[in-house]
Coordinates of C-alpha atoms and ligand atoms in Angstrom, one line a residue:
M47 CA 187.9 33.1 -24.9
F48 CA 186.7 29.7 -24.0
R49 CA 187.4 30.5 -20.2
F50 CA 185.5 33.7 -20.8
F51 CA 182.4 31.9 -22.2
L52 CA 182.7 29.4 -19.2
I53 CA 182.5 32.4 -16.7
L54 CA 179.6 34.0 -18.8
L55 CA 177.7 30.7 -18.7
F56 CA 178.3 30.5 -15.1
V57 CA 176.8 34.0 -14.6
V58 CA 174.0 33.5 -16.6
C59 CA 173.2 30.1 -14.7
S60 CA 173.5 31.4 -11.2
S61 CA 171.5 34.5 -11.9
C62 CA 168.4 32.5 -12.2
K63 CA 168.7 28.8 -11.0
Y64 CA 165.7 27.4 -12.5
E65 CA 166.2 28.2 -16.1
S66 CA 169.4 26.0 -16.2
Q67 CA 167.8 23.2 -14.3
K68 CA 164.5 23.1 -16.4
S69 CA 165.4 20.6 -18.7
S70 CA 166.1 18.1 -16.0
Q71 CA 162.8 18.8 -14.9
N72 CA 161.1 17.6 -18.2
F73 CA 161.1 13.9 -16.9
G74 CA 158.2 12.0 -15.5
S75 CA 155.0 12.9 -14.3
D76 CA 154.5 16.0 -11.9
S77 CA 154.5 13.7 -8.9
E78 CA 157.5 11.9 -10.0
E79 CA 159.3 15.4 -10.7
K80 CA 159.4 16.2 -7.3
K81 CA 161.0 13.1 -5.9
Y82 CA 163.9 13.2 -8.4
D83 CA 164.4 17.0 -8.5
L84 CA 166.3 18.7 -5.4
Y85 CA 165.4 22.1 -6.8
E86 CA 161.8 23.4 -5.9
P87 CA 161.2 26.6 -7.8
S88 CA 160.0 29.2 -5.1
E89 CA 156.6 30.7 -5.2
M90 CA 157.8 33.8 -7.1
A91 CA 159.4 31.5 -9.8
L92 CA 156.1 29.8 -10.1
H93 CA 154.2 33.2 -10.3
M94 CA 156.7 34.4 -13.0
N95 CA 155.7 31.6 -15.1
V96 CA 152.1 32.1 -14.8
M97 CA 152.9 36.0 -15.5
F98 CA 154.7 34.7 -18.7
D99 CA 151.5 32.7 -19.8
I100 CA 149.4 35.5 -19.1
Q101 CA 151.4 37.9 -21.1
K102 CA 151.7 35.3 -23.9
S103 CA 147.8 34.8 -24.1
I104 CA 147.2 38.6 -24.1
K105 CA 149.8 38.7 -27.1
E106 CA 147.6 36.2 -29.0
D107 CA 144.5 38.0 -28.4
I108 CA 145.9 41.4 -29.6
Q109 CA 147.4 39.5 -32.7
N110 CA 144.1 38.0 -33.2
G111 CA 142.4 41.4 -32.9
T112 CA 140.9 40.7 -29.7
T113 CA 141.1 43.7 -27.1
P114 CA 142.0 42.3 -23.7
T115 CA 139.5 43.7 -21.2
D116 CA 139.6 42.0 -18.0
F117 CA 142.5 42.6 -15.7
P118 CA 144.0 39.4 -14.2
E119 CA 144.3 40.0 -10.6
E120 CA 146.5 37.3 -9.9
I121 CA 149.2 39.4 -11.6
L122 CA 149.2 41.5 -8.4
K123 CA 150.8 38.4 -6.6
I124 CA 154.0 39.9 -7.7
H125 CA 153.9 42.0 -4.6
S126 CA 153.7 39.2 -2.0
A127 CA 155.0 35.8 -3.6
Q128 CA 157.8 34.3 -1.7
M129 CA 161.1 34.4 -3.5
S130 CA 164.0 31.8 -3.7
D131 CA 166.4 31.8 -0.8
F132 CA 169.1 33.3 -2.9
K133 CA 166.9 36.4 -3.8
E134 CA 165.5 39.1 -1.8
R135 CA 162.8 41.7 -2.3
N136 CA 165.1 44.5 -2.4
Q137 CA 164.3 48.3 -3.3
T138 CA 165.2 47.8 -7.0
F139 CA 162.8 44.8 -7.1
E140 CA 159.9 46.7 -5.2
A141 CA 160.4 49.7 -7.7
Y142 CA 160.3 47.5 -10.8
S143 CA 157.4 45.5 -9.7
H144 CA 155.4 48.7 -9.1
L145 CA 156.4 50.0 -12.4
F146 CA 155.6 46.8 -14.1
V147 CA 152.0 46.7 -12.7
E148 CA 151.3 50.3 -13.7
K149 CA 152.4 49.5 -17.4
F150 CA 150.4 46.2 -17.3
E151 CA 147.2 47.9 -15.9
L152 CA 147.5 50.3 -19.1
I153 CA 146.9 47.4 -21.3
F154 CA 143.3 47.1 -20.2
D155 CA 142.8 51.0 -20.2
S156 CA 140.0 51.3 -22.6
T157 CA 140.0 55.1 -22.8
S158 CA 143.9 55.2 -23.6
Q159 CA 145.1 57.0 -26.8
V160 CA 148.2 55.0 -27.0
P161 CA 147.9 52.0 -29.4
L162 CA 147.4 48.6 -27.9
E163 CA 150.3 47.1 -29.0
K164 CA 152.7 49.7 -27.6
R165 CA 150.9 49.5 -24.2
Y166 CA 151.4 45.8 -24.5
N167 CA 155.2 46.1 -25.3
D168 CA 155.8 48.6 -22.7
A169 CA 154.7 46.2 -20.0
V170 CA 157.0 43.5 -21.5
K171 CA 159.7 45.9 -21.6
L172 CA 159.5 46.2 -17.9
C173 CA 159.6 42.5 -17.5
L174 CA 163.1 43.0 -19.4
N175 CA 164.0 46.0 -17.4
C176 CA 163.6 44.3 -14.2
H177 CA 165.3 41.1 -15.3
Q178 CA 168.4 43.0 -16.4
T179 CA 169.0 44.1 -13.0
E180 CA 167.6 40.8 -10.9
C181 CA 167.8 37.8 -13.1
T182 CA 168.9 37.5 -16.6
G183 CA 168.6 33.9 -17.4
P184 CA 165.1 34.2 -18.6
I185 CA 165.4 37.3 -20.8
P186 CA 165.8 35.6 -24.3
R187 CA 162.5 33.7 -23.5
I188 CA 160.9 37.1 -22.3
K189 CA 161.9 39.0 -25.7
K190 CA 159.9 36.6 -27.6
L191 CA 156.8 38.1 -25.9
L192 CA 157.4 41.4 -27.8
I193 CA 155.0 42.1 -30.6
K194 CA 157.2 43.1 -33.5
Ligands
LIG287 C1 160.2 43.4 -10.3 C2 161.3 42.6 -11.0 C3 160.6 41.6 -12.0 C4 159.5 41.8 -13.1 C5 158.9 43.1 -13.2 C6 159.5 40.5 -13.6 N1 160.1 39.5 -13.1 FE1 160.5 37.7 -13.6 N2 161.7 37.2 -12.1 C7 162.3 38.2 -11.2 C8 163.0 37.5 -10.5 C9 163.8 38.0 -9.0 C10 162.9 36.3 -10.5 C11 163.6 34.9 -9.8 C12 162.4 34.5 -8.8 C13 162.7 33.7 -8.0 O1 163.5 32.6 -8.3 O2 162.4 33.5 -6.7 C14 162.1 36.1 -11.9 C15 162.1 34.9 -12.4 C16 161.3 34.6 -13.9 C17 161.4 33.6 -14.7 C18 162.0 32.4 -14.3 C19 161.0 31.5 -13.4 C20 161.6 30.2 -13.0 O3 160.9 29.2 -13.6 O4 162.5 30.3 -12.4 C21 160.6 33.9 -15.8 C22 160.3 33.0 -17.2 C23 160.1 35.3 -15.7 N3 160.7 35.8 -14.4 C24 159.4 36.0 -16.6 C25 158.9 37.2 -16.5 C26 158.0 37.8 -17.3 C27 157.3 37.2 -18.4 C28 157.6 39.2 -16.8 C29 156.5 40.3 -17.0 C30 155.4 39.7 -17.5 C31 158.6 39.3 -15.5 N4 159.3 38.0 -15.3 C32 158.6 40.5 -14.7 C33 162.1 39.5 -11.4 C34 161.1 40.1 -12.2

């Protein structure tokens, strides 16, 4: 049983490096961080964190009764950002990234008859769908973005 847990832990950690090393990054200021940490997050990893923050602030807006109106163009960087060396832009990634952007755009469609919260959650579910195939580490964090 313990061995199984170790294997599971290994799979989770190796599926997305940064999550497992994040704790070691919290020391020191930004400039010190670089010196002491051997792991440099990829452009895509940084962009994913930006997407996380954008999605989180949209969630807060919705919960405060504000309808998000400005489509944040930077989300489109998912189509161009450089990935970590151990990842590649394969067909699955391409397919999911386009689906995600489609769903994400619907959040800002003021003519939609679908409730805003559902459109928002549909976008988060695509974060989760892609992560189930590509990178399972951040899934627990992403799940917290869902509006219950
Ligand atoms: C098309 C697939 C795909 C979609 C959609 C996607 N991700 Fe990711 N995500 C990835 C991949 C691949 C990585 C690893 C990137 C790397 O290491 O270069 C990643 C990494 C991450 C990370 C870890 C970044 C780090 O610091 O290492 C977080 C957090 C994350 N994604 C959150 C999200 C959120 C939130 C959404 C939706 C708003 C989302 N992702 C949508 C594929 C996806």
